[in-house]
Amino acid sequence: MSIRSAREEIRVRRRDDEGKRLVRIDTIYEGDLRCRAVHGPSARTLETDAPVDNQGRGESFSPTDLLATGLITCMATTMGILAKKRGWDISAMTLSVEKIMSAGPPRRVAPLQTRLAVPEERASGLDADARNELEHAAHTCPVRVSISPAVDVPIEFVWGTAR
């Protein structure tokens, strides 16, 4: 095994003292309100930039944008895991989130208004019980349950044709 592949093996298999998998993300502050983060397991990078209304250039996701993005992608992933397990097809589901910042101090995410839409051709194959299970998966995804109860997260589900 080469040194490089040995390092890869260590990076991918890192665990804590209880054997739980750890994911390390290293970040460098590049100045001018920008950061570059590196995902340990994949070595993929992403950049953040402060939003225009908070002294930045708004040329990339802000940290609070990543919170909102994490929420809807976690909902989609958790619902996808359940759908795969049950043999349901929810492909082409679309999700959107509107992140609204508080008007006054402290600066924080106020509501995260989300909308999940399953196309008619997929929704027609899902009965009420299936839809309830999928909605429960969205409401209980790891990111959603990690967000403070002080942050309102209304979720609109659209099954097929929009209301």
mmCIF file of C-alpha atoms in Angstrom, residues 11-17 20-24 41:
data_model
loop_
_atom_site.group_PDB
_atom_site.id
_atom_site.type_symbol
_atom_site.label_atom_id
_atom_site.label_comp_id
_atom_site.label_asym_id
_atom_site.label_seq_id
_atom_site.Cartn_x
_atom_site.Cartn_y
_atom_site.Cartn_z
ATOM 1 C CA ARG A 11 -8.992 9.857 6.280
ATOM 2 C CA VAL A 12 -12.001 7.806 5.214
ATOM 3 C CA ARG A 13 -12.120 5.426 8.196
ATOM 4 C CA ARG A 14 -11.616 7.930 11.015
ATOM 5 C CA ARG A 15 -13.721 7.075 14.078
ATOM 6 C CA ASP A 16 -14.102 8.393 17.604
ATOM 7 C CA ASP A 17 -13.394 6.409 20.796
ATOM 8 C CA LYS A 20 -18.686 6.339 15.573
ATOM 9 C CA ARG A 21 -17.662 7.675 12.185
ATOM 10 C CA LEU A 22 -16.284 11.194 12.204
ATOM 11 C CA VAL A 23 -16.303 13.606 9.329
ATOM 12 C CA ARG A 24 -13.659 16.276 9.479
ATOM 13 C CA PRO A 41 -13.752 12.104 3.178
#
